[in-house]
CSV table of C-alpha atoms and ligand atoms in Angstrom, one decimal:
chain,number,residue,atom,x,y,z
A,1,MET,CA,15.6,-114.2,23.2
A,2,ASN,CA,12.7,-115.2,25.4
A,3,ILE,CA,13.3,-115.0,29.1
A,4,LEU,CA,11.0,-116.1,31.9
A,5,THR,CA,11.1,-114.4,35.3
A,6,ILE,CA,9.6,-116.1,38.3
A,7,GLY,CA,9.0,-113.7,41.2
A,8,GLY,CA,6.7,-111.3,43.0
A,9,SER,CA,4.8,-108.3,41.7
A,10,ASP,CA,5.9,-104.9,43.0
A,11,PRO,CA,3.3,-102.3,42.2
A,12,SER,CA,5.9,-99.5,42.2
A,13,SER,CA,7.7,-101.3,39.3
A,14,GLY,CA,11.0,-100.5,41.0
A,15,ALA,CA,11.8,-104.2,41.7
A,16,GLY,CA,10.2,-107.6,41.2
A,17,ILE,CA,8.7,-108.9,37.9
A,18,GLN,CA,7.8,-105.4,36.6
A,19,SER,CA,11.4,-104.3,36.9
A,20,ASP,CA,12.6,-107.5,35.2
A,21,ILE,CA,10.3,-107.1,32.2
A,22,LYS,CA,11.6,-103.5,31.8
A,23,THR,CA,15.2,-104.8,31.7
A,24,PHE,CA,14.4,-107.7,29.3
A,25,SER,CA,12.6,-105.4,26.8
A,26,ASP,CA,15.3,-102.7,27.2
A,27,LEU,CA,17.8,-105.4,26.1
A,28,GLY,CA,15.7,-106.6,23.2
A,29,CYS,CA,14.3,-109.7,24.8
A,30,HIS,CA,10.7,-110.9,25.3
A,31,GLY,CA,9.8,-111.4,29.0
A,32,PHE,CA,7.4,-114.0,30.3
A,33,THR,CA,6.3,-113.8,33.9
A,34,VAL,CA,5.2,-116.3,36.5
A,35,ILE,CA,3.9,-114.5,39.6
A,36,THR,CA,4.6,-116.1,42.9
A,37,ALA,CA,3.2,-113.3,45.2
A,38,ILE,CA,1.4,-110.0,45.0
A,39,THR,CA,3.0,-107.4,47.3
A,40,SER,CA,1.8,-103.9,48.2
A,41,GLN,CA,4.7,-101.5,48.6
A,42,ASN,CA,6.0,-98.2,47.4
A,43,SER,CA,9.3,-96.3,47.6
A,44,SER,CA,9.1,-95.8,51.3
A,45,LYS,CA,7.1,-98.7,52.8
A,46,TYR,CA,6.5,-102.4,52.3
A,47,LYS,CA,3.0,-103.2,53.3
A,48,LYS,CA,1.6,-106.7,52.6
A,49,THR,CA,2.3,-109.9,50.8
A,50,GLU,CA,-0.3,-112.3,49.4
A,51,PRO,CA,1.3,-115.5,48.0
A,52,VAL,CA,-0.2,-117.0,44.9
A,53,SER,CA,-1.2,-120.7,45.4
A,54,ALA,CA,1.3,-123.3,44.3
A,55,LYS,CA,-1.4,-124.7,42.0
A,56,MET,CA,-1.7,-121.3,40.2
A,57,VAL,CA,2.1,-121.0,40.0
A,58,SER,CA,2.2,-124.4,38.4
A,59,SER,CA,-0.6,-123.5,35.9
A,60,GLN,CA,1.2,-120.3,34.9
A,61,ILE,CA,4.4,-122.3,34.2
A,62,ASP,CA,2.4,-124.9,32.1
A,63,ALA,CA,0.8,-122.0,30.1
A,64,ILE,CA,4.2,-120.7,29.2
A,65,PHE,CA,6.0,-124.0,28.6
A,66,SER,CA,3.2,-125.4,26.4
A,67,ASP,CA,3.4,-122.5,24.0
A,68,PHE,CA,6.8,-120.8,23.9
A,69,LYS,CA,10.5,-121.5,23.6
A,70,VAL,CA,12.1,-120.2,26.8
A,71,ASP,CA,15.8,-119.4,26.5
A,72,ALA,CA,16.6,-118.7,30.2
A,73,ILE,CA,14.9,-118.4,33.5
A,74,LYS,CA,15.4,-115.9,36.4
A,75,ILE,CA,14.0,-116.8,39.8
A,76,GLY,CA,13.6,-114.0,42.4
A,77,MET,CA,11.0,-113.9,45.2
A,78,VAL,CA,9.6,-117.4,45.8
A,79,PHE,CA,8.2,-116.6,49.3
A,80,ASN,CA,7.2,-120.1,50.7
A,81,SER,CA,7.9,-123.8,50.6
A,82,GLU,CA,4.9,-124.8,48.6
A,83,ILE,CA,6.0,-122.6,45.8
A,84,ILE,CA,9.6,-123.7,46.0
A,85,LYS,CA,8.6,-127.4,45.8
A,86,ILE,CA,6.4,-126.8,42.7
A,87,LEU,CA,9.2,-124.9,41.0
A,88,ASN,CA,11.5,-127.8,41.7
A,89,LYS,CA,9.1,-130.2,40.1
A,90,LYS,CA,8.4,-128.1,37.1
A,91,LEU,CA,11.9,-126.8,36.3
A,92,LYS,CA,14.3,-129.6,37.3
A,93,ASP,CA,14.4,-131.2,33.9
A,94,PHE,CA,14.2,-128.0,31.9
A,95,ASP,CA,17.6,-127.6,30.4
A,96,VAL,CA,18.2,-123.8,30.0
A,97,PRO,CA,20.3,-121.4,32.2
A,98,LYS,CA,18.5,-120.9,35.5
A,99,ILE,CA,19.7,-117.9,37.6
A,100,LEU,CA,18.6,-117.7,41.2
A,101,ASP,CA,18.5,-114.3,43.0
A,102,PRO,CA,17.8,-115.6,46.5
A,103,VAL,CA,16.0,-112.5,47.8
A,104,ILE,CA,15.1,-112.7,51.5
A,105,LYS,CA,14.3,-109.1,52.5
A,106,SER,CA,13.5,-105.9,50.6
A,107,THR,CA,15.4,-102.6,51.1
A,108,THR,CA,12.3,-101.3,52.9
A,109,GLY,CA,12.1,-104.3,55.2
A,110,GLY,CA,9.6,-106.5,53.6
A,111,VAL,CA,9.9,-110.3,54.0
A,112,LEU,CA,10.4,-111.9,50.5
A,113,LEU,CA,11.1,-115.4,51.8
A,114,GLU,CA,9.4,-116.9,54.9
A,115,LYS,CA,11.9,-118.0,57.5
A,116,ASN,CA,10.7,-121.6,57.5
A,117,ALA,CA,11.3,-121.8,53.7
A,118,LEU,CA,15.0,-121.2,53.9
A,119,ASN,CA,15.9,-124.8,54.1
A,120,ASP,CA,13.6,-125.8,51.3
A,121,LEU,CA,15.2,-123.1,49.1
A,122,LYS,CA,18.6,-124.7,49.8
A,123,LYS,CA,17.2,-128.2,49.3
A,124,PHE,CA,14.9,-127.8,46.3
A,125,LEU,CA,16.0,-124.7,44.4
A,126,LEU,CA,19.7,-124.4,44.7
A,127,PRO,CA,20.6,-127.8,43.1
A,128,ILE,CA,18.4,-127.2,40.0
A,129,CYS,CA,19.9,-123.7,39.3
A,130,ASP,CA,23.1,-122.8,37.4
A,131,VAL,CA,24.0,-119.5,39.0
A,132,ILE,CA,23.2,-117.9,42.3
A,133,THR,CA,23.6,-114.2,43.0
A,134,PRO,CA,23.3,-113.5,46.8
A,135,ASN,CA,24.4,-110.3,48.4
A,136,LYS,CA,26.6,-110.5,51.5
A,137,ASN,CA,23.6,-110.7,53.9
A,138,GLU,CA,21.8,-113.4,51.8
A,139,ALA,CA,25.0,-115.4,51.5
A,140,GLU,CA,25.5,-115.3,55.3
A,141,ILE,CA,22.0,-116.3,56.0
A,142,LEU,CA,21.9,-119.2,53.5
A,143,THR,CA,25.3,-120.6,54.4
A,144,LYS,CA,25.4,-119.7,58.1
A,145,ILE,CA,28.9,-118.4,57.5
A,146,LYS,CA,29.8,-114.8,58.7
A,147,ILE,CA,31.8,-113.0,56.0
A,148,ASN,CA,34.6,-110.9,57.3
A,149,SER,CA,37.4,-111.8,55.0
A,150,LYS,CA,38.2,-113.2,51.5
A,151,LYS,CA,38.8,-116.5,53.2
A,152,ASP,CA,35.2,-116.5,54.6
A,153,LEU,CA,34.0,-115.8,51.0
A,154,LEU,CA,35.8,-118.8,49.7
A,155,GLU,CA,34.3,-121.0,52.4
A,156,CYS,CA,30.9,-119.5,51.8
A,157,SER,CA,31.1,-120.3,48.1
A,158,LYS,CA,32.3,-123.8,48.8
A,159,GLU,CA,29.2,-124.3,51.0
A,160,PHE,CA,27.0,-123.1,48.2
A,161,GLN,CA,28.7,-125.5,45.9
A,162,LYS,CA,28.2,-128.3,48.4
A,163,LEU,CA,24.5,-127.5,48.2
A,164,GLY,CA,24.6,-128.3,44.5
A,165,ILE,CA,25.1,-125.0,42.6
A,166,SER,CA,28.4,-124.6,40.8
A,167,ASN,CA,28.4,-120.9,40.0
A,168,VAL,CA,28.2,-118.4,42.9
A,169,ILE,CA,28.3,-114.6,42.5
A,170,ILE,CA,28.5,-112.8,45.9
A,171,THR,CA,27.5,-109.2,45.0
A,172,GLY,CA,28.3,-105.8,46.4
A,173,MET,CA,31.4,-106.7,48.5
A,174,GLU,CA,33.5,-103.7,49.7
A,175,PHE,CA,37.2,-104.6,50.1
A,176,GLU,CA,38.6,-101.4,48.7
A,177,LYS,CA,37.7,-97.8,49.3
A,178,GLU,CA,35.2,-96.4,46.8
A,179,LYS,CA,35.1,-99.8,45.0
A,180,ILE,CA,32.4,-102.4,44.9
A,181,SER,CA,33.2,-106.0,43.9
A,182,ASP,CA,31.3,-109.0,42.8
A,183,ILE,CA,33.1,-112.1,43.7
A,184,VAL,CA,32.6,-114.9,41.3
A,185,PHE,CA,33.2,-118.6,42.0
A,186,GLU,CA,32.9,-120.5,38.7
A,187,ASP,CA,33.3,-124.2,39.4
A,188,SER,CA,36.9,-124.2,40.9
A,189,LYS,CA,38.1,-120.8,39.7
A,190,SER,CA,37.4,-117.5,41.3
A,191,TYR,CA,37.7,-113.8,40.3
A,192,GLN,CA,36.4,-110.3,41.1
A,193,VAL,CA,34.6,-107.9,38.9
A,194,LYS,CA,35.0,-104.4,40.3
A,195,SER,CA,33.3,-101.1,39.7
A,196,LYS,CA,33.1,-97.6,41.3
A,197,LYS,CA,31.0,-97.4,44.4
A,198,ILE,CA,27.9,-95.2,44.2
A,199,ASN,CA,26.7,-94.0,47.5
A,200,SER,CA,22.9,-94.3,47.2
A,201,ILE,CA,20.2,-96.5,48.5
A,202,ASN,CA,17.8,-97.4,45.8
A,203,HIS,CA,15.0,-99.9,45.0
A,204,GLY,CA,15.5,-102.5,42.3
A,205,SER,CA,19.3,-102.7,41.7
A,206,GLY,CA,19.5,-106.4,42.6
A,207,CYS,CA,16.7,-107.3,40.3
A,208,THR,CA,18.2,-105.3,37.5
A,209,TYR,CA,21.6,-107.0,38.0
A,210,SER,CA,20.2,-110.5,37.9
A,211,SER,CA,17.9,-109.8,35.0
A,212,ALA,CA,20.7,-108.3,32.9
A,213,LEU,CA,22.9,-111.3,33.8
A,214,THR,CA,20.1,-113.7,32.7
A,215,VAL,CA,19.9,-111.9,29.4
A,216,ALA,CA,23.6,-112.1,28.8
A,217,LEU,CA,23.8,-115.8,29.7
A,218,SER,CA,20.7,-116.6,27.5
A,219,LYS,CA,22.7,-115.4,24.5
A,220,GLY,CA,25.5,-117.9,25.2
A,221,ASN,CA,28.0,-115.4,26.7
A,222,ASN,CA,30.4,-117.0,29.2
A,223,LEU,CA,29.9,-116.2,32.9
A,224,LYS,CA,32.7,-113.6,33.2
A,225,ASN,CA,31.5,-111.5,30.3
A,226,SER,CA,27.9,-111.9,31.5
A,227,VAL,CA,28.9,-110.6,35.0
A,228,LYS,CA,30.8,-107.7,33.5
A,229,PHE,CA,27.8,-106.8,31.3
A,230,ALA,CA,25.3,-107.1,34.2
A,231,LYS,CA,27.5,-105.0,36.4
A,232,ARG,CA,27.9,-102.2,33.9
A,233,TYR,CA,24.2,-102.3,33.0
A,234,SER,CA,23.0,-102.1,36.7
A,235,LEU,CA,25.6,-99.5,37.5
A,236,ASN,CA,24.2,-97.3,34.8
A,237,SER,CA,20.7,-97.9,36.1
A,238,ILE,CA,21.8,-96.9,39.6
A,239,LYS,CA,23.5,-93.7,38.3
A,240,ASN,CA,20.2,-93.0,36.4
A,241,ALA,CA,17.9,-93.8,39.4
A,242,THR,CA,15.1,-91.3,39.8
A,243,LYS,CA,13.1,-90.1,42.7
A,244,ILE,CA,9.5,-90.4,41.5
A,245,GLY,CA,7.9,-91.2,44.9
A,246,LYS,CA,8.3,-89.9,48.4
A,247,GLY,CA,10.9,-92.5,49.5
A,248,ILE,CA,14.0,-94.0,48.0
A,249,THR,CA,14.9,-93.6,44.3
A,250,LEU,CA,14.0,-96.3,41.8
A,251,THR,CA,16.7,-97.7,39.4
A,252,LYS,CA,16.1,-96.7,35.8
A,253,SER,CA,17.7,-98.1,32.8
A,254,LYS,CA,20.1,-95.8,30.9
A,255,GLU,CA,20.4,-97.6,27.6
A,256,ASP,CA,22.2,-95.9,24.8
A,257,PRO,CA,19.6,-94.8,22.3
A,258,LEU,CA,21.8,-96.1,19.5
A,259,LYS,CA,21.8,-99.5,21.1
A,260,LYS,CA,18.1,-99.5,21.3
A,261,LYS,CA,17.7,-98.7,17.6
A,262,LEU,CA,20.2,-101.3,16.5
A,263,GLN,CA,18.7,-103.9,18.8
A,264,ASN,CA,15.3,-103.3,17.4
A,265,GLU,CA,16.4,-103.8,13.8
A,266,ILE,CA,18.5,-106.8,14.7
A,267,THR,CA,15.3,-108.3,16.1
A,268,ASN,CA,13.5,-107.5,12.9
A,269,PHE,CA,16.4,-109.0,10.8
A,270,ILE,CA,16.5,-112.3,12.7
A,271,SER,CA,12.7,-112.6,12.7
A,272,MET,CA,12.4,-112.0,9.0
A,273,LYS,CA,11.4,-115.2,7.1
A,274,ASP,CA,14.5,-116.8,5.4
A,275,SER,CA,17.0,-114.3,6.9
A,276,TYR,CA,19.3,-117.3,7.5
A,277,LYS,CA,19.7,-117.5,3.7
A,278,LEU,CA,21.5,-114.1,3.8
A,279,ILE,CA,24.2,-115.2,6.3
A,280,PRO,CA,27.7,-115.8,4.8
A,281,GLU,CA,30.2,-118.4,5.9
A,282,CYS,CA,32.0,-115.8,8.0
A,283,GLN,CA,28.6,-114.8,9.6
A,284,THR,CA,27.0,-111.4,9.7
A,285,ASN,CA,27.5,-108.2,11.6
A,286,PHE,CA,25.1,-105.2,11.8
A,287,VAL,CA,26.7,-102.0,12.9
A,288,PHE,CA,25.7,-98.4,13.9
A,289,SER,CA,27.4,-95.3,15.1
A,290,GLU,CA,27.1,-91.6,15.5
A,291,ARG,CA,28.1,-89.5,12.4
A,292,LYS,CA,31.7,-89.8,11.3
A,293,PRO,CA,33.1,-92.5,13.5
A,294,LYS,CA,36.9,-92.2,13.8
A,295,LYS,CA,37.7,-95.8,14.8
A,296,THR,CA,36.0,-99.2,15.1
A,297,LYS,CA,35.7,-98.5,18.9
A,298,ASP,CA,33.2,-95.7,18.0
A,299,VAL,CA,31.0,-98.3,16.2
A,300,LEU,CA,28.4,-100.5,17.8
A,301,GLY,CA,28.3,-104.1,16.6
A,302,VAL,CA,27.4,-107.6,17.8
A,303,GLN,CA,30.3,-109.0,19.7
A,304,GLY,CA,29.8,-112.6,18.6
A,305,ARG,CA,28.1,-111.8,15.3
A,306,LEU,CA,24.7,-112.9,13.9
A,307,VAL,CA,25.2,-116.6,13.2
A,308,LYS,CA,23.3,-119.1,11.1
A,309,ALA,CA,22.0,-122.1,13.1
A,310,GLY,CA,20.0,-124.3,10.8
A,311,ASN,CA,17.1,-122.3,9.5
A,312,ALA,CA,17.4,-119.6,12.2
A,313,VAL,CA,19.7,-116.7,12.9
A,314,LEU,CA,21.1,-116.3,16.4
A,315,ILE,CA,22.6,-113.3,18.2
A,316,ALA,CA,25.8,-114.7,19.5
A,317,GLY,CA,26.8,-111.9,21.9
A,318,ASN,CA,26.1,-108.5,23.3
A,319,LEU,CA,25.9,-105.2,21.4
A,320,GLU,CA,29.2,-103.5,22.2
A,321,TYR,CA,31.3,-100.6,20.9
A,322,ASN,CA,34.2,-102.3,19.1
A,323,GLY,CA,32.0,-105.4,18.7
A,324,SER,CA,32.7,-105.6,15.0
A,325,LYS,CA,36.0,-105.3,13.2
A,326,HIS,CA,35.3,-105.8,9.4
A,327,VAL,CA,31.9,-104.2,9.0
A,328,ALA,CA,32.8,-101.4,11.4
A,329,THR,CA,36.0,-100.7,9.4
A,330,ALA,CA,33.8,-100.5,6.2
A,331,LEU,CA,31.5,-98.0,8.0
A,332,VAL,CA,34.4,-95.9,9.3
A,333,THR,CA,35.9,-95.8,5.8
A,334,ILE,CA,32.7,-94.9,3.8
A,335,SER,CA,31.5,-92.3,6.3
A,336,LYS,CA,34.6,-90.2,5.7
A,337,LYS,CA,33.3,-89.5,2.2
A,338,PHE,CA,29.6,-89.9,2.9
A,339,PRO,CA,29.0,-88.8,6.5
A,340,ASP,CA,25.3,-89.5,6.3
A,341,ILE,CA,26.0,-93.2,6.3
A,342,CYS,CA,25.9,-94.4,10.0
A,343,SER,CA,24.9,-98.1,9.7
A,344,ALA,CA,25.9,-101.2,7.7
A,345,ILE,CA,25.4,-104.9,7.4
A,346,ASN,CA,27.3,-107.6,5.6
A,347,LEU,CA,25.4,-110.4,3.7
A,348,LYS,CA,26.2,-113.5,1.7
A,349,PHE,CA,27.1,-112.7,-1.9
A,350,ASP,CA,24.4,-113.8,-4.3
A,351,GLN,CA,23.8,-112.7,-7.9
A,352,ASP,CA,20.1,-113.0,-7.5
A,353,SER,CA,20.2,-110.6,-4.5
A,354,LEU,CA,22.2,-108.1,-6.4
A,355,ARG,CA,19.8,-108.3,-9.4
A,356,LYS,CA,16.8,-107.6,-7.1
A,357,LEU,CA,18.6,-104.7,-5.3
A,358,THR,CA,19.5,-103.2,-8.7
A,359,LYS,CA,16.0,-103.6,-10.0
A,360,LYS,CA,14.6,-101.8,-6.9
A,361,GLY,CA,16.8,-98.8,-7.8
A,362,LEU,CA,19.6,-99.0,-5.2
A,363,LYS,CA,23.0,-97.5,-6.1
A,364,ILE,CA,25.4,-100.4,-6.3
A,365,VAL,CA,29.2,-100.2,-6.6
A,366,SER,CA,31.9,-102.9,-6.4
A,367,TYR,CA,35.6,-103.6,-6.1
A,368,ASP,CA,37.9,-106.4,-7.2
A,369,ARG,CA,39.7,-107.9,-4.3
A,370,LYS,CA,42.2,-109.6,-6.7
A,371,LYS,CA,43.5,-106.1,-7.5
A,372,GLU,CA,44.4,-105.3,-3.9
A,373,PRO,CA,48.1,-104.4,-3.6
A,374,THR,CA,50.3,-106.9,-1.7
A,375,LYS,CA,51.2,-104.2,0.8
A,376,SER,CA,47.6,-103.7,1.8
A,377,LYS,CA,46.9,-107.5,1.8
A,378,LYS,CA,49.7,-108.0,4.3
A,379,LYS,CA,48.5,-105.3,6.7
A,380,ASP,CA,46.0,-106.7,9.1
A,381,GLY,CA,42.5,-105.2,8.7
A,382,SER,CA,43.4,-102.9,5.7
A,383,SER,CA,41.7,-105.0,3.0
A,384,ILE,CA,38.3,-103.7,3.8
A,385,SER,CA,39.2,-100.0,3.9
A,386,TRP,CA,41.2,-100.4,0.6
A,387,GLY,CA,38.2,-102.1,-1.0
A,388,VAL,CA,35.6,-99.5,0.2
A,389,GLU,CA,37.9,-96.6,-0.8
A,390,ASN,CA,38.3,-98.2,-4.2
A,391,ALA,CA,34.6,-98.9,-4.8
A,392,ILE,CA,33.5,-95.3,-3.9
A,393,LYS,CA,36.4,-93.5,-5.6
A,394,LYS,CA,34.3,-92.4,-8.5
A,395,SER,CA,31.0,-92.2,-6.7
A,396,LYS,CA,29.5,-88.8,-6.4
A,397,ILE,CA,26.3,-89.9,-4.8
A,398,MET,CA,26.0,-92.1,-1.7
A,399,PRO,CA,26.0,-95.8,-2.5
A,400,ASP,CA,23.6,-98.2,-0.9
A,401,VAL,CA,25.5,-101.4,-1.7
A,402,ILE,CA,29.2,-102.4,-2.1
A,403,TYR,CA,30.1,-105.9,-3.2
A,404,HIS,CA,33.2,-107.9,-4.2
A,405,LYS,CA,33.4,-111.3,-5.7
A,406,GLY,CA,36.2,-112.6,-3.4
A,407,ASP,CA,39.7,-113.7,-4.0
A,408,PHE,CA,41.7,-116.9,-3.4
A,409,GLY,CA,40.5,-118.0,0.1
A,410,LYS,CA,38.4,-114.9,0.5
A,411,GLU,CA,34.6,-115.1,0.6
A,412,PRO,CA,32.7,-112.8,-1.7
A,413,MET,CA,30.5,-110.4,0.1
A,414,ILE,CA,27.7,-107.8,-0.1
A,415,LEU,CA,27.6,-104.8,2.2
A,416,ILE,CA,24.5,-102.7,2.6
A,417,PHE,CA,24.7,-99.2,4.0
A,418,GLY,CA,22.2,-96.7,5.3
A,419,ALA,CA,21.6,-93.6,7.5
A,420,ASP,CA,20.5,-95.8,10.4
A,421,PRO,CA,19.6,-99.5,11.1
A,422,SER,CA,16.0,-99.1,9.9
A,423,ASP,CA,17.2,-97.6,6.6
A,424,VAL,CA,19.6,-100.5,6.2
A,425,MET,CA,16.7,-103.0,7.0
A,426,LYS,CA,14.5,-101.3,4.4
A,427,LYS,CA,17.1,-102.0,1.8
A,428,VAL,CA,17.7,-105.6,3.1
A,429,ARG,CA,14.0,-106.3,2.7
A,430,LYS,CA,14.2,-105.5,-1.0
A,431,ILE,CA,16.1,-108.8,-1.5
A,432,PHE,CA,12.9,-110.8,-0.7
B,501,PXL,O1,14.9,-106.5,45.0
B,501,PXL,C1,14.3,-107.7,45.5
B,501,PXL,C2,12.9,-107.8,45.3
B,501,PXL,C3,12.4,-108.8,44.5
B,501,PXL,N1,11.1,-109.0,44.3
B,501,PXL,C4,10.2,-108.2,44.8
B,501,PXL,C5,10.6,-107.2,45.6
B,501,PXL,C6,11.9,-106.9,45.9
B,501,PXL,C7,12.3,-105.8,46.7
B,501,PXL,O2,11.6,-105.1,47.2
B,501,PXL,O3,9.6,-106.4,46.1
B,501,PXL,C8,8.7,-108.4,44.5
């Protein structure tokens, strides 16, 4: 995914566009930046702001839009009315998810939005965005409603919706002891996403939250799952915040190294020419785990699979443990006998692919799904483990590929295994 962040430069890289790019690349996305202001600040002090001219903001947007496909936009610090108006003009007809983090003041006291630009933010930016993520203070300033109860929150969100934005997430509310809640108003329904409260003041948590939310939405996740994802991701970044300066800590991503490796190879897979030709009707999953996973919940996979869309392959969800059922079951089963196998992918059955894989020296075994006992067929999810066990029964050395030619109503399939995702990809590339 390609994500554009529009905001201010923070030289400490704790917040602003520098922090956004870190989050995007950490989550396997490419980040574009349109800078609205240059700030001078560090972990203890906010010094100065120099806004970029509206003309230059406009030119940066043109440079990006004239070249790249942008999948979602995050808007943070916009600083003044001129910039707000140009953003309205350039973005209003651009139909991708637009997430507005209406930052007004930094933790260290810097002004991120001029007072006289508040009304223009409401008039020109809110109506063209899809989701707004104010904290309590920002919500109160923008709606002029003081929040003391859940009823006030509802009124506040209705006020936002009247201003023309349908999805409102008021972040960081504290209704319960030791808990922190994001209150989501999605059109006419509302719900809370809670997490444990961490007692620390840090720089960048708001930016991390809204960037992770933008990534999740860009992939087509619904709002609820995207909020859950953003909350977990930013919570981990807060837990992992580091004190590298003299002042407050800077949030720091705490991505699972397994996720990073799998994400990289998924990016390689989908950018490989003609990879769409390898996707079966039931779509593809690419999985990875530590050695000897016991259950599918120990295996990372793509929640919504890798799906064929014309001549492209799209990632239809987040990388999650328990994100795959079938390919993860195959991995759990094979790793009992061959514990060095920690990653797998399923691909469309094709005789030509099998011929090429054989010619390149890969070890290939198979099973016949028609021979599966009725008892196993009836038990949900046991066909794959039966098949894999059957295919490797006589194997003394680790197989690279297992295939089956299908059964009545069952699609034939190729599974490629490896020690890790890059080993799997090396084998996949042998098909071309
Ligand atoms: O976290 C809000 C924020 C956004 N953008 C810039 C910032 C800050 C907070 O300091 O400096 C540029």
